[in-house]
């Protein structure tokens, strides 16, 4: 099955490269952020950081997401639209740049989190991101589109392809799905304009860097890490600094941790490295929708173990009812991206990557 999947992926890429299938240009800067693997490489903090930096430099930014578990119209309906010349419904607008219009269940976890953290940035959800991009340009006057998890979305032409590689587990066992974790062959590193090594500990991995350069000679490699910033009390807006705790407050505290993400080990390691004494953990499937009985069990464990606090991830926090009574305080750990190698800082990287790309023709 893995070999069959590999053949389909290569055929699809060949059809687009030979112009049998056509990608579309929307006449603005399109930044594609994605990866070659399934699982968490830390895309959302990178997308957020890029969108904020571009917004602060005067660009009108829209983030285009397919939306987790969003449903495309059935095939018969698509045929009906085509036969009757009926326009398809518009994309879902998670944020119009002024306010958040949908909740996490309607929008998906990452789009909702991005909309909440990025006032002034438009966030749209649709599996057809060409349609979503056209809508963002016409409806909101956007001049910059960021495709969240868009490396495999070939119908929309990107001027800049930012490929994220998880340094702790770059390519799994080297096989494509379902035998491995790859969505595309490792040789498709050649499609990247820039490579971001995420979750770095600061030590160089010459073997990985040589592999990247072998498949994409001369590509710029920017090494970065996800750095904890603070703890935010659940149920409070992210800008409410009064309900934040400094990371030093984790030192020596008895902590319960739960998460529903692809790599819970990295989240739990953050807490331990910050000095927390993790007395119990609960791990759920990625994007798991919590039900009340989950919190009955979590709070029971917290009270039994006499924890000082319960900590989760920001992505999980958006799926929790903020009005839920909490006998033990729940906080989420706020993470942001820091550049370690390849650029002086993130703003310099954004300026070098995006603004130089905006002045050059499509490749």
Short mmCIF file of N, CA, C and O in Angstrom, two decimals, residues 151-206:
data_model
loop_
_atom_site.label_atom_id
_atom_site.label_comp_id
_atom_site.label_asym_id
_atom_site.label_seq_id
_atom_site.Cartn_x
_atom_site.Cartn_y
_atom_site.Cartn_z
N UNK A 151 1.56 22.38 1.72
CA UNK A 151 2.62 21.90 0.83
C UNK A 151 2.09 20.89 -0.18
O UNK A 151 2.62 20.78 -1.29
N UNK A 152 1.06 20.15 0.19
CA UNK A 152 0.48 19.16 -0.73
C UNK A 152 -0.68 19.73 -1.55
O UNK A 152 -1.28 19.02 -2.35
N UNK A 153 -0.99 21.03 -1.34
CA UNK A 153 -2.10 21.62 -2.09
C UNK A 153 -1.53 22.27 -3.35
O UNK A 153 -1.05 23.41 -3.33
N UNK A 154 -1.61 21.55 -4.46
CA UNK A 154 -0.97 21.99 -5.70
C UNK A 154 -1.82 22.88 -6.60
O UNK A 154 -1.26 23.56 -7.47
N UNK A 155 -3.17 22.93 -6.46
CA UNK A 155 -3.94 23.78 -7.37
C UNK A 155 -3.65 25.27 -7.25
O UNK A 155 -3.93 26.02 -8.18
N UNK A 156 -3.10 25.72 -6.10
CA UNK A 156 -2.79 27.14 -5.94
C UNK A 156 -1.28 27.33 -5.97
O UNK A 156 -0.55 26.71 -5.19
N UNK A 157 -0.81 28.17 -6.87
CA UNK A 157 0.63 28.39 -7.07
C UNK A 157 1.19 29.23 -5.93
O UNK A 157 0.73 30.35 -5.69
N UNK A 158 2.18 28.70 -5.23
CA UNK A 158 2.84 29.47 -4.18
C UNK A 158 4.11 30.12 -4.70
O UNK A 158 4.86 29.52 -5.46
N UNK A 159 4.33 31.37 -4.32
CA UNK A 159 5.59 32.01 -4.66
C UNK A 159 6.71 31.57 -3.73
O UNK A 159 7.88 31.60 -4.08
N UNK A 160 6.32 31.19 -2.52
CA UNK A 160 7.30 30.86 -1.49
C UNK A 160 6.84 29.61 -0.76
O UNK A 160 5.76 29.61 -0.17
N UNK A 161 7.62 28.54 -0.84
CA UNK A 161 7.27 27.29 -0.18
C UNK A 161 8.18 27.09 1.03
O UNK A 161 9.39 26.83 0.87
N UNK A 162 7.61 27.23 2.22
CA UNK A 162 8.37 27.05 3.46
C UNK A 162 8.10 25.64 3.98
O UNK A 162 6.97 25.33 4.37
N UNK A 163 9.12 24.81 3.96
CA UNK A 163 8.98 23.42 4.38
C UNK A 163 9.51 23.26 5.80
O UNK A 163 10.67 23.58 6.07
N UNK A 164 8.66 22.74 6.68
CA UNK A 164 9.04 22.51 8.06
C UNK A 164 9.45 21.06 8.25
O UNK A 164 8.75 20.16 7.80
N UNK A 165 10.57 20.86 8.91
CA UNK A 165 11.09 19.52 9.20
C UNK A 165 11.31 19.41 10.70
O UNK A 165 12.05 20.22 11.28
N UNK A 166 10.65 18.45 11.32
CA UNK A 166 10.80 18.20 12.75
C UNK A 166 12.17 17.57 12.99
O UNK A 166 12.42 16.43 12.60
N UNK A 167 13.05 18.31 13.65
CA UNK A 167 14.42 17.82 13.82
C UNK A 167 14.48 16.59 14.71
O UNK A 167 15.41 15.78 14.59
N UNK A 168 13.50 16.41 15.59
CA UNK A 168 13.51 15.25 16.48
C UNK A 168 13.09 13.97 15.77
O UNK A 168 13.40 12.87 16.23
N UNK A 169 12.37 14.09 14.66
CA UNK A 169 11.94 12.92 13.88
C UNK A 169 11.68 13.39 12.45
O UNK A 169 10.52 13.53 12.04
N UNK A 170 12.73 13.64 11.68
CA UNK A 170 12.57 14.31 10.39
C UNK A 170 11.65 13.60 9.41
O UNK A 170 10.72 14.20 8.87
N UNK A 171 11.91 12.30 9.16
CA UNK A 171 11.17 11.60 8.11
C UNK A 171 10.72 10.20 8.54
O UNK A 171 10.40 9.37 7.69
N UNK A 172 10.68 9.95 9.83
CA UNK A 172 10.25 8.65 10.32
C UNK A 172 11.16 7.54 9.80
O UNK A 172 12.39 7.66 9.82
N UNK A 173 10.55 6.47 9.30
CA UNK A 173 11.33 5.33 8.78
C UNK A 173 11.66 5.48 7.29
O UNK A 173 12.19 4.56 6.68
N UNK A 174 11.31 6.63 6.71
CA UNK A 174 11.64 6.88 5.31
C UNK A 174 10.60 6.40 4.32
O UNK A 174 10.77 6.58 3.10
N UNK A 175 9.52 5.80 4.80
CA UNK A 175 8.47 5.29 3.92
C UNK A 175 7.25 6.20 3.94
O UNK A 175 6.98 6.90 4.93
N UNK A 176 6.50 6.17 2.84
CA UNK A 176 5.25 6.92 2.77
C UNK A 176 4.13 6.17 3.48
O UNK A 176 4.27 4.98 3.80
N UNK A 177 3.03 6.88 3.70
CA UNK A 177 1.85 6.26 4.29
C UNK A 177 1.42 5.04 3.47
O UNK A 177 1.61 5.01 2.26
N UNK A 178 0.87 4.02 4.11
CA UNK A 178 0.62 3.89 5.54
C UNK A 178 1.75 3.21 6.31
O UNK A 178 1.66 3.06 7.51
N UNK A 179 2.83 2.83 5.61
CA UNK A 179 3.92 2.14 6.29
C UNK A 179 4.75 3.11 7.14
O UNK A 179 5.29 2.73 8.17
N UNK A 180 4.85 4.35 6.67
CA UNK A 180 5.62 5.37 7.38
C UNK A 180 4.78 6.61 7.63
O UNK A 180 3.55 6.58 7.55
N UNK A 181 5.46 7.73 7.89
CA UNK A 181 4.75 8.99 8.20
C UNK A 181 4.88 10.01 7.08
O UNK A 181 4.36 11.12 7.21
N UNK A 182 5.54 9.65 5.98
CA UNK A 182 5.74 10.61 4.90
C UNK A 182 4.48 10.76 4.05
O UNK A 182 3.82 9.77 3.71
N UNK A 183 4.16 12.01 3.69
CA UNK A 183 3.10 12.29 2.72
C UNK A 183 3.66 12.32 1.31
O UNK A 183 2.93 12.10 0.33
N UNK A 184 4.94 12.67 1.19
CA UNK A 184 5.63 12.75 -0.10
C UNK A 184 7.01 12.14 0.06
O UNK A 184 7.54 12.07 1.18
N UNK A 185 7.64 11.73 -1.05
CA UNK A 185 9.01 11.20 -0.95
C UNK A 185 9.98 12.26 -0.43
O UNK A 185 9.77 13.47 -0.63
N UNK A 186 11.04 11.80 0.19
CA UNK A 186 12.07 12.73 0.71
C UNK A 186 12.67 13.54 -0.43
O UNK A 186 13.09 14.69 -0.22
N UNK A 187 12.69 12.99 -1.63
CA UNK A 187 13.25 13.72 -2.79
C UNK A 187 12.50 15.03 -3.05
O UNK A 187 13.04 15.94 -3.68
N UNK A 188 11.26 15.13 -2.54
CA UNK A 188 10.47 16.36 -2.76
C UNK A 188 10.92 17.51 -1.88
O UNK A 188 10.31 18.58 -1.90
N UNK A 189 11.99 17.30 -1.13
CA UNK A 189 12.66 18.44 -0.48
C UNK A 189 13.05 19.49 -1.52
O UNK A 189 13.16 20.68 -1.20
N UNK A 190 13.24 19.05 -2.77
CA UNK A 190 13.62 19.98 -3.84
C UNK A 190 12.56 21.03 -4.11
O UNK A 190 12.84 22.07 -4.72
N UNK A 191 11.33 20.81 -3.65
CA UNK A 191 10.26 21.78 -3.90
C UNK A 191 10.30 22.96 -2.94
O UNK A 191 9.58 23.95 -3.14
N UNK A 192 11.11 22.88 -1.89
CA UNK A 192 11.12 23.92 -0.86
C UNK A 192 11.92 25.14 -1.30
O UNK A 192 13.01 25.01 -1.87
N UNK A 193 11.38 26.32 -1.02
CA UNK A 193 12.14 27.56 -1.19
C UNK A 193 13.07 27.77 -0.01
O UNK A 193 14.19 28.26 -0.16
N UNK A 194 12.59 27.44 1.18
CA UNK A 194 13.37 27.50 2.42
C UNK A 194 12.96 26.31 3.28
O UNK A 194 11.82 25.86 3.23
N UNK A 195 13.90 25.81 4.07
CA UNK A 195 13.63 24.72 4.99
C UNK A 195 13.78 25.24 6.42
O UNK A 195 14.81 25.84 6.76
N UNK A 196 12.76 25.02 7.23
CA UNK A 196 12.80 25.36 8.65
C UNK A 196 12.95 24.07 9.45
O UNK A 196 12.10 23.19 9.36
N UNK A 197 14.02 23.97 10.20
CA UNK A 197 14.19 22.86 11.13
C UNK A 197 13.56 23.26 12.46
O UNK A 197 14.03 24.18 13.12
N UNK A 198 12.48 22.59 12.84
CA UNK A 198 11.76 22.96 14.05
C UNK A 198 12.13 22.02 15.21
O UNK A 198 12.73 20.97 15.01
N UNK A 199 11.76 22.44 16.41
CA UNK A 199 12.01 21.67 17.64
C UNK A 199 13.49 21.38 17.83
O UNK A 199 13.88 20.29 18.27
N UNK A 200 14.32 22.35 17.50
CA UNK A 200 15.76 22.18 17.60
C UNK A 200 16.22 22.40 19.04
O UNK A 200 15.66 23.22 19.77
N UNK A 201 17.27 21.68 19.41
CA UNK A 201 17.89 21.91 20.72
C UNK A 201 19.15 22.76 20.60
O UNK A 201 19.89 22.94 21.57
N UNK A 202 19.39 23.28 19.40
CA UNK A 202 20.53 24.16 19.18
C UNK A 202 21.78 23.46 18.68
O UNK A 202 22.72 24.12 18.23
N UNK A 203 21.83 22.12 18.76
CA UNK A 203 22.99 21.39 18.27
C UNK A 203 22.82 21.06 16.79
O UNK A 203 21.75 20.61 16.38
N UNK A 204 23.89 21.25 16.02
CA UNK A 204 23.83 21.02 14.59
C UNK A 204 23.72 19.53 14.29
O UNK A 204 24.33 18.70 14.95
N UNK A 205 22.93 19.20 13.27
CA UNK A 205 22.80 17.82 12.79
C UNK A 205 23.31 17.82 11.36
O UNK A 205 22.57 18.05 10.40
N UNK A 206 24.62 17.58 11.22
CA UNK A 206 25.24 17.68 9.89
C UNK A 206 24.70 16.64 8.92
O UNK A 206 24.59 16.90 7.72
#
